[in-house]
Coordinates of C-alpha atoms and ligand atoms in Angstrom, one line a residue:
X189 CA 113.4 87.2 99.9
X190 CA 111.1 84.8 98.3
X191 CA 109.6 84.0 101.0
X192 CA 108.5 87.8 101.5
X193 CA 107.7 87.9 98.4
X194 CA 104.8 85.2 99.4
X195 CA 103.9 86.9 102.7
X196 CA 103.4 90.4 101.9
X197 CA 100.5 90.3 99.4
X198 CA 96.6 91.2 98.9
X199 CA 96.3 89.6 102.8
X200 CA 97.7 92.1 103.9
X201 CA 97.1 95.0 101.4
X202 CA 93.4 94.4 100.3
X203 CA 91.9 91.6 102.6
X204 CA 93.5 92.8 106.3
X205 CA 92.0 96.7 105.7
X206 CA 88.1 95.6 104.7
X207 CA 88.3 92.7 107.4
X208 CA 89.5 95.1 110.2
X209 CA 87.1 97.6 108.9
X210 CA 84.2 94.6 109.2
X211 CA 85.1 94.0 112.1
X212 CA 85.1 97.0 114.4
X213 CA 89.0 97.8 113.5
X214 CA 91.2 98.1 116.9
X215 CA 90.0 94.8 118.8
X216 CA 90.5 93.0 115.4
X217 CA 93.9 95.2 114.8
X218 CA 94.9 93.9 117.9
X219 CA 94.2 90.0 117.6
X220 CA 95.8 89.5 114.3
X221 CA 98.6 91.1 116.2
X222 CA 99.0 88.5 118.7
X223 CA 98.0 85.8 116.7
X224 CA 100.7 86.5 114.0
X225 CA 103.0 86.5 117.1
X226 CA 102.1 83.8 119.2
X227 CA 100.5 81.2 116.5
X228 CA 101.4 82.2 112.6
X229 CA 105.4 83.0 113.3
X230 CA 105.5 79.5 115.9
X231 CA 104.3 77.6 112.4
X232 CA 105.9 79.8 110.3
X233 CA 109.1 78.2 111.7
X234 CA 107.8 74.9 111.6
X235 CA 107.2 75.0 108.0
X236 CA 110.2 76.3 106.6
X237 CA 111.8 73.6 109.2
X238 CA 109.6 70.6 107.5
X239 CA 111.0 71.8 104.0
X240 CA 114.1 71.6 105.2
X241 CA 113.8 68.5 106.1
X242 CA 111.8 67.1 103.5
X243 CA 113.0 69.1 100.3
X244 CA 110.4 68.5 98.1
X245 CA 106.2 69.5 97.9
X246 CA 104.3 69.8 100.7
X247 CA 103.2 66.7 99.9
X248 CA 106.7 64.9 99.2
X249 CA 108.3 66.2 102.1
X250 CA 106.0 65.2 105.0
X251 CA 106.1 61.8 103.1
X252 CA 109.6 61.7 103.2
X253 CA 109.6 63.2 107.1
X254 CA 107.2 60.6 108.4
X255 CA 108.9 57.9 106.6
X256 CA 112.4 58.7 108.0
X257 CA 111.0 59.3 111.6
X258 CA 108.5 56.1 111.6
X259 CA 105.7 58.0 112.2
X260 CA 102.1 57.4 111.7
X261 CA 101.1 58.2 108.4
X262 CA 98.3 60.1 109.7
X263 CA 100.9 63.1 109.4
X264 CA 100.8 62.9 105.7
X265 CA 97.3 64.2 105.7
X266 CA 98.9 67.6 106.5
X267 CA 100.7 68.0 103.0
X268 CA 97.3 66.7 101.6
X269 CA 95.4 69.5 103.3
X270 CA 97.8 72.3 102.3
X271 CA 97.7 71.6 98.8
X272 CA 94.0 70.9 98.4
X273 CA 94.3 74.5 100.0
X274 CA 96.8 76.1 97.8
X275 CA 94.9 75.1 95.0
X276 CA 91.3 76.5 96.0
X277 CA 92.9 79.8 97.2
X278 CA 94.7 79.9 93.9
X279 CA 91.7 79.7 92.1
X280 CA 90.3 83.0 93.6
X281 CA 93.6 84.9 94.6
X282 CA 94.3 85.4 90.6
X283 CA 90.4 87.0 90.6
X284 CA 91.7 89.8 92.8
X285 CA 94.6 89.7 91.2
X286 CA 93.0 90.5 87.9
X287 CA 91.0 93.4 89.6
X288 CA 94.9 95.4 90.5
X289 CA 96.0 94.8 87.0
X290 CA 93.1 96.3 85.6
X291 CA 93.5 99.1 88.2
X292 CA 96.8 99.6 86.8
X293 CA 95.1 100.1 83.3
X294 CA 92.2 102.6 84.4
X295 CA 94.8 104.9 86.6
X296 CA 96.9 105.3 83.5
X297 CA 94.0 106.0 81.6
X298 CA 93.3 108.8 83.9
X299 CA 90.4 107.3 85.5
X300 CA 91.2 108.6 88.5
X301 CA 91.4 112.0 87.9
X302 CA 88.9 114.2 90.5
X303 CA 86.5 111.1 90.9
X304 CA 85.2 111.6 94.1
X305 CA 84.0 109.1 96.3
X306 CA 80.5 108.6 94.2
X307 CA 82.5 108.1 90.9
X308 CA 85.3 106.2 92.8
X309 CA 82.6 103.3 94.1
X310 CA 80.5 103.6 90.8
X311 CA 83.4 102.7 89.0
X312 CA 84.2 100.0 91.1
X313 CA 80.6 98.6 91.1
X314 CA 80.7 98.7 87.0
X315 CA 83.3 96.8 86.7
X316 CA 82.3 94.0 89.0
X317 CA 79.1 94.2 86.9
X318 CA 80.8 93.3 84.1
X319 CA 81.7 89.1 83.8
X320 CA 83.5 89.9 80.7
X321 CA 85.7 92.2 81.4
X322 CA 86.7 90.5 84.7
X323 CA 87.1 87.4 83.0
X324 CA 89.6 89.0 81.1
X325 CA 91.5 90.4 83.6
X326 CA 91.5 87.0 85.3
X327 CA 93.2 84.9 82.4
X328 CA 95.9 88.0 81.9
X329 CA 96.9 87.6 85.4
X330 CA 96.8 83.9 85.3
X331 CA 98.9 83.7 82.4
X332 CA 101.3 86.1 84.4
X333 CA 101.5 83.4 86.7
X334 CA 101.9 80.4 84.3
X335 CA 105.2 82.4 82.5
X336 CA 106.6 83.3 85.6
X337 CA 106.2 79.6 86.8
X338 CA 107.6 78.6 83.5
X339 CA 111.0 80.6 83.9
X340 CA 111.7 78.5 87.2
X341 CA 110.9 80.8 90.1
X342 CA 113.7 81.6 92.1
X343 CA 116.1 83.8 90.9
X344 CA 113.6 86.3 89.3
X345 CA 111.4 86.2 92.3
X346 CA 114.3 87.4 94.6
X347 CA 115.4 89.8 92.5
X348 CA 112.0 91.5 92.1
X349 CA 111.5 91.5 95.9
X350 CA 114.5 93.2 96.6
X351 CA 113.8 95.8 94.0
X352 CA 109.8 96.2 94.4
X353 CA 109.1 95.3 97.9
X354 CA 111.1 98.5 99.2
X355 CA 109.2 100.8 96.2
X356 CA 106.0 99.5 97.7
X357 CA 106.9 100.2 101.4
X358 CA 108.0 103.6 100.1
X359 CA 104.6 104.4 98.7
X360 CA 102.2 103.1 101.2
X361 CA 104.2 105.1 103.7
X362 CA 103.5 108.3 101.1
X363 CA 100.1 107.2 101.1
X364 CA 100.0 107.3 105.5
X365 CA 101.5 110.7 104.7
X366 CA 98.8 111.8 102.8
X367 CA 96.1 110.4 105.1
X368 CA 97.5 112.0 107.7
X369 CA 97.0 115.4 106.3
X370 CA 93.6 114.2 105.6
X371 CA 90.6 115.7 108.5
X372 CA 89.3 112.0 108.7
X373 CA 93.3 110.9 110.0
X374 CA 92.1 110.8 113.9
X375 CA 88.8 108.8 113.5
X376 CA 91.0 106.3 111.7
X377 CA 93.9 106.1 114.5
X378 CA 91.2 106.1 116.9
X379 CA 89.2 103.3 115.4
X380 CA 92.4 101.3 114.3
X381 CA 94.8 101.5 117.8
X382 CA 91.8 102.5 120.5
X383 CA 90.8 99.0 121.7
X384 CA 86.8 98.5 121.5
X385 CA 85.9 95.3 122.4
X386 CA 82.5 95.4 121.8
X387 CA 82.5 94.5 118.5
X388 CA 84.7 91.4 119.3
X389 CA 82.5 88.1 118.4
X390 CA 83.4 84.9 118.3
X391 CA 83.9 84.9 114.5
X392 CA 85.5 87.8 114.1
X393 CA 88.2 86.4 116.6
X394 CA 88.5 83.2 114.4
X395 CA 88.9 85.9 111.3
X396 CA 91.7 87.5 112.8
X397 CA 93.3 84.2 113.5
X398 CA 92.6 83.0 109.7
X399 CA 94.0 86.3 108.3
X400 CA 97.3 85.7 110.6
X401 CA 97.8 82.5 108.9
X402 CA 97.1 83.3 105.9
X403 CA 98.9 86.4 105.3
X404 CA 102.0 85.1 106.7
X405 CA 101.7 82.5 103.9
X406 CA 101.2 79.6 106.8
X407 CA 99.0 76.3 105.9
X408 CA 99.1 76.2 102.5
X409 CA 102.9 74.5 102.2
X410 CA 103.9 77.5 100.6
X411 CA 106.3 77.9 103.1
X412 CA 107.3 74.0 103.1
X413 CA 108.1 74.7 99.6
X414 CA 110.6 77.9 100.1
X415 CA 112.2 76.1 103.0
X416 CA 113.2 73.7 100.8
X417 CA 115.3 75.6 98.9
X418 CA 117.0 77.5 101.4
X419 CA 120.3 77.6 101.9
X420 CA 121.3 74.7 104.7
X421 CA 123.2 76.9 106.6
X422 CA 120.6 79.9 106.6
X423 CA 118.9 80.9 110.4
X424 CA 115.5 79.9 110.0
X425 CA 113.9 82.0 113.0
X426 CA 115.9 84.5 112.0
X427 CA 114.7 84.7 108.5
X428 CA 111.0 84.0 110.5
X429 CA 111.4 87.2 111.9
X430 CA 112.5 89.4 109.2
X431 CA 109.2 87.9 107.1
X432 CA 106.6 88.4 109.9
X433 CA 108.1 91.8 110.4
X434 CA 107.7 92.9 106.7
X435 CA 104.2 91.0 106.5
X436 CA 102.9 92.9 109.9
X437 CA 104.5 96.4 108.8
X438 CA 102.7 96.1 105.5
X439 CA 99.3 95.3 106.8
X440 CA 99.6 98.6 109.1
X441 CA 100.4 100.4 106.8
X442 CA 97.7 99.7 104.5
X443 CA 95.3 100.0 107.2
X444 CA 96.8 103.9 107.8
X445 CA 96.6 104.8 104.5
X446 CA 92.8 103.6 103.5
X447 CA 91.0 104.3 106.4
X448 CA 91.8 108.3 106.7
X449 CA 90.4 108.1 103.2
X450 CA 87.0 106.3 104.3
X451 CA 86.9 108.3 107.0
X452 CA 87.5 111.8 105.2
X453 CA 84.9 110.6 102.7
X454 CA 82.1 109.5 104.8
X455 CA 82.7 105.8 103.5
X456 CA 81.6 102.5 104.8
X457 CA 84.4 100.6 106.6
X458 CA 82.6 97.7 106.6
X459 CA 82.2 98.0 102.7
X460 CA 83.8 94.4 102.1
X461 CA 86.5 93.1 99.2
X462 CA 85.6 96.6 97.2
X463 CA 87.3 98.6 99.9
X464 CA 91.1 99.2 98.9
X465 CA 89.9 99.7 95.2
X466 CA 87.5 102.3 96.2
X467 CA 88.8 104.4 98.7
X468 CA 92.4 104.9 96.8
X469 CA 91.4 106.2 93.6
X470 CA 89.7 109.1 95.4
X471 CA 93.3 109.9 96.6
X472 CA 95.1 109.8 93.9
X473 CA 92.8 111.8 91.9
X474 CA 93.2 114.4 93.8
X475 CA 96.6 114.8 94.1
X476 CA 98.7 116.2 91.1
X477 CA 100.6 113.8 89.8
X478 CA 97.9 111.3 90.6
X479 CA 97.3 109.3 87.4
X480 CA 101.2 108.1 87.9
X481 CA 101.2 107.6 91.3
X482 CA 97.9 105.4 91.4
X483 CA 99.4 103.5 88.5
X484 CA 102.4 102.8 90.1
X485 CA 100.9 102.2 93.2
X486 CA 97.9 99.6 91.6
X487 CA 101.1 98.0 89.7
X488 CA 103.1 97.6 92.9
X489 CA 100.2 95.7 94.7
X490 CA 99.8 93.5 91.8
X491 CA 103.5 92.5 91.5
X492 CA 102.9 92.0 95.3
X493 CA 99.9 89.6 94.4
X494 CA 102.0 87.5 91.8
X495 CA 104.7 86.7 94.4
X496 CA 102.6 85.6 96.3
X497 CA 100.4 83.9 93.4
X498 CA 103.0 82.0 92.3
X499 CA 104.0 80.0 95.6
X500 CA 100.3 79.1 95.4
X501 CA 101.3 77.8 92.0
X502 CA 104.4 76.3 93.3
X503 CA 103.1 74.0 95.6
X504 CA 100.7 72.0 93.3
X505 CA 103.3 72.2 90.3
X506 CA 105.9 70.6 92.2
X507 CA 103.7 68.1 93.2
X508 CA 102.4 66.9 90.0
X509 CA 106.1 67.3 88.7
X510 CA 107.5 64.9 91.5
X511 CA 104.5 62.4 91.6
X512 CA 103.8 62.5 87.5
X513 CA 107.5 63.1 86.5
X514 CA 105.5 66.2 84.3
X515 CA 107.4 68.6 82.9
X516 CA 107.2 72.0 84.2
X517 CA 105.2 73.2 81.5
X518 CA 103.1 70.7 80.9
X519 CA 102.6 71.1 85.1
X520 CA 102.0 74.7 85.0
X521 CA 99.8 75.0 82.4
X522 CA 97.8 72.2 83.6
X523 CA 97.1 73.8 87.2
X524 CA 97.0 77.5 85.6
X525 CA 94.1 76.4 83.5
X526 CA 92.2 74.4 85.6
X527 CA 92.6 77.5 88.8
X528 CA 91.6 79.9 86.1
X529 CA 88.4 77.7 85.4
X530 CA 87.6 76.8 89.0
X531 CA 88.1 80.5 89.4
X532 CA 85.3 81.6 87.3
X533 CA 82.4 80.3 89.7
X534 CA 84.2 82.9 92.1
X535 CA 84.5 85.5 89.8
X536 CA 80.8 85.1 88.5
X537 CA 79.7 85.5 92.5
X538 CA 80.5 88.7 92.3
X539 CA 77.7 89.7 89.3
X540 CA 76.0 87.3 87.5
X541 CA 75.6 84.5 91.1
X542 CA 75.8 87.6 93.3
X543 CA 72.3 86.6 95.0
X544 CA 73.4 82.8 95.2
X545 CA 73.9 81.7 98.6
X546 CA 75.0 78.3 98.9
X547 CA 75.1 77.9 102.9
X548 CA 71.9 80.0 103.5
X549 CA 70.6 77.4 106.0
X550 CA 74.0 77.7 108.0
X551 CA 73.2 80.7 110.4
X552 CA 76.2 82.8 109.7
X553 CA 76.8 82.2 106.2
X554 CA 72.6 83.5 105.8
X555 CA 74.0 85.8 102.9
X556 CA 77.5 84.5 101.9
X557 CA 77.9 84.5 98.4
X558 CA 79.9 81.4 96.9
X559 CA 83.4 83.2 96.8
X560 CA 82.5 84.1 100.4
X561 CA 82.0 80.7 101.5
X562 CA 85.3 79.5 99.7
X563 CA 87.3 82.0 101.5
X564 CA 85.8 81.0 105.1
X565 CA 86.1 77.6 104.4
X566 CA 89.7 77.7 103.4
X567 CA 91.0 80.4 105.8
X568 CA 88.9 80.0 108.9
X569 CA 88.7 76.2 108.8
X570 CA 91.4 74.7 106.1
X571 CA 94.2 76.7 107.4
X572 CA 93.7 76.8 110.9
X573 CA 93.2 72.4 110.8
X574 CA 96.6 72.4 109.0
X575 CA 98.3 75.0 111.4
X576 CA 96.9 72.6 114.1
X577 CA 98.6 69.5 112.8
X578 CA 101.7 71.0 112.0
X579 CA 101.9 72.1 115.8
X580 CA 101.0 68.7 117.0
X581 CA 103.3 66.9 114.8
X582 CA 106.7 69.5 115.5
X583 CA 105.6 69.8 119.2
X584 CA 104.4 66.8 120.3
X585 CA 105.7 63.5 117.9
X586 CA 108.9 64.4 116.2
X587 CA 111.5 64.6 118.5
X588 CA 113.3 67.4 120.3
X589 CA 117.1 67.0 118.4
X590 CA 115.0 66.3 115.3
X591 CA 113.3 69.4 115.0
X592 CA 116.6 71.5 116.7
X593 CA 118.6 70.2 114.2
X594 CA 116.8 71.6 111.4
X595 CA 116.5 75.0 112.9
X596 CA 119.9 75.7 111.7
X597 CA 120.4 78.2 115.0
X598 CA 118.9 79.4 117.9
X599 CA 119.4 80.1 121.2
X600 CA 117.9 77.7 124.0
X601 CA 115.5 80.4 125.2
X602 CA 114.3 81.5 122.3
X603 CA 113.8 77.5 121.4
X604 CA 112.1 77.1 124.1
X605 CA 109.4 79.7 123.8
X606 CA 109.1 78.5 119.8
X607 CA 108.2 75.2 121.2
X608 CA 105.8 76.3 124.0
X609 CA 103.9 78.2 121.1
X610 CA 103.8 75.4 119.7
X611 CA 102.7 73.1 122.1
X612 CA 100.6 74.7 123.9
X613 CA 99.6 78.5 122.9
X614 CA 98.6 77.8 118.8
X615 CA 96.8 74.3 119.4
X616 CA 95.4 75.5 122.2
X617 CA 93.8 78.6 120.6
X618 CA 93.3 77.3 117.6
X619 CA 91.1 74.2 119.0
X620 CA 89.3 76.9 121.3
X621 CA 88.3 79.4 119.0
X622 CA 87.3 77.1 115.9
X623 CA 85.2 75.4 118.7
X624 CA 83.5 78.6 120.0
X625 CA 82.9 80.0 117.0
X626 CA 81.3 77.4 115.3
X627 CA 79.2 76.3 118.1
X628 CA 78.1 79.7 118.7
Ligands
LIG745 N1 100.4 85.6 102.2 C1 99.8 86.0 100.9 C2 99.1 87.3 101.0 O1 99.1 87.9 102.0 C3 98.8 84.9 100.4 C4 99.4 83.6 100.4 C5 99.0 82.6 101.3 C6 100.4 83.2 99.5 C7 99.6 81.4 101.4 C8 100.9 81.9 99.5 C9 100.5 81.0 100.5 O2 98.6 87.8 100.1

């Protein structure tokens, strides 16, 4: 449950709709698909497997792994990697995360109420114009994270899962209701399920690839961490399955329930991280009710974001408690204040930096802002080099009964095609794409 609780998040609810919508929709649709099935789920299982075996950090547990099996500590460097990870995509997850909360605030203020797509993107455009209050937003959902954290995770994070998780699924599906009643419904089918290939470059394949990763939780050891803690007996692809199912599901529907909107309202698909926050309102002001729906909905998504958040948080806490012998708090405060700070340079690239560019020289990065540049560096080159080495490492060095062992259950085909993924299909496309698309 926890480990959905990671998985379904602002990936799939507010980063997977404005990427698709970037990137031509269906052809992008499509790859995340099959890279969620053939790469993401593959390492998926091969993370919760390494915390199993490992029980400890990301860091502690490959330690531990490569110790035990004498291999070369070269392996280590993957724990490394995902925490360094964790830590950066901490820093700007709780930005977003402050935008939903204060979402929640403006719908119950009745914000929302007949704002029409003008007043809808004005009143997200003067709220990014406003460092303050984003700053402020910011620290109230880090310091959501940092009391959660302090509480110990695991038995509050399961039970809000199995409470809120269904509520959300409930309401995005109310929301592809609406949509669908919407004249602007069949463009948005059309452009999410009718494969156009045309718009299919190079980068927005390695995208697609990124956002399977990422929103499946895979690379950053969040998923080292929750496999840890699972029971010993418990079916690991089986609980593989029932995550990537939820994660996929989620990201679909979020896609069916903004893009009827854009559609409807003559908006931009491609209009980037202010998409989800745009487009809804419109809806929800227009239905009756809407001022409790929106709120409900805005709160949903950001109870969504701090389960996800907080195995972010996890993964460097547990660290610094195992290596340091810190106390939690002292631990969570520590990595909640210094996220929130490194935060703030993301946060200020959406007003007061918006113009500054740090990669102009690089081609494709000509007008990246900085909190653009973070995000392809961690998901389109951090994530996919971890995702690499964990395949390498499960598919190629440890051994067969090793790795079967710590599976917990399986049948022999079903192993079998985990480890051909593994071997072959996810290193293989990984190394492929990260070449073509950077060389290109
Ligand atoms: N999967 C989460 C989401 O979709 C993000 C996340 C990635 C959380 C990695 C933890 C670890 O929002």
């Amino acid at each position: 449950m926890a480990a959905i609780g990671s998985a379904v998040g602002l990936g799939n609810i507010w980063r997977f709709p404005y990427l698709a919508g970037e990137n031509g929709g269906s052809a992008f649709l499509l790859i995340y698909v099959a890279a969620t099935l053939a790469m993401a789920m593959p390492v998926l299982i091969a993370e919760l497997a390494l915390g199993r075996m490992g029980g400890g950090s990301p860091i502690g547990s490959l330690r531990h792994i490569v110790r035990e099996n004498c291999s070369s500590r070269f392996w280590e460097l993957i724990g490394i990697l995902a925490t360094i990870c964790a830590f950066l995509v901490l820093s700007y997850y709780c930005v977003i995360g402050g935008w939903t909360l204060r979402y929640v605030y403006l719908a119950i203020g009745g914000s929302f109420a007949q704002i029409g797509n003008a007043g809808s993107y004005a009143m997200f455009t003067d709220f990014m114009a406003d460092p303050m209050a984003m700053i402020s937003w910011h620290l109230g959902y880090m310091l959501l994270n940092v009391v959660i954290a302090l509480g110990g995770l695991r038995k509050g994070i399961e039970k809000t899962v199995v409470v809120l998780m269904p509520l959300l699924f409930v309401l995005l599906f109310a929301m592809v209701i609406y949509g669908a009643t919407m004249p602007g419904f069949a463009t948005a089918v059309d452009f999410l399920f009718t494969p156009d290939f045309s718009k299919l470059t190079p980068f927005a394949v390695l995208s697609a690839i990124g956002q399977s990763f990422f929103a499946l939780s895979v690379g950053l050891g969040s998923m080292i961490i929750y496999g840890a803690y699972l029971d010993k007996g418990a079916n690991i692809p089986g609980c593989a399955v029932i995550i990537t199912g939820a994660d996929v599901l989620v990201a679909l529907l979020s896609g069916l329930a903004i893009f009827p909107l854009v559609f409807s309202f003559a908006l931009e698909p491609s209009s980037g991280p202010g998409l989800l926050f745009i487009t809804l309102p419109i809806a929800f002001g227009q239905m009756s009710g809407g001022a409790l729906t929106g709120a409900g909905f805005f709160l949903l998504v950001s109870v969504a974001a701090l389960t996800s958040s907080i195995s972010l948080l996890e993964v460097v806490v547990t660290r610094l408690e195992e290596r340091f012998g810190m106390t939690r708090s002292v631990a969570a405060w520590l990595v909640g204040g210094v996220a929130w700070a490194l935060g703030l340079v993301s946060l200020l690239s959406f007003n007061v930096w918006s113009g500054v560019y740090p990669l102009a020289w690089l081609g494709m990065m000509k007008t990246s802002s900085i909190f653009a540049v973070l995000d392809f560096f961690c998901l389109n080159l951090l994530i996919p080099v971890t995702a690499l080495l964990i395949c390498l490492y499960m598919g190629w060095v440890l051994a067969k009964g090793t790795i079967r062992d710590a599976l917990g259950f399986g049948g022999e085909a079903s192993f079998r095609s985990w480890r051909f993924c593994l071997r072959f299909v996810a290193p293989l496309g990984i190394i492929s794409i990260l070449a073509v698309a950077l060389l290109s």
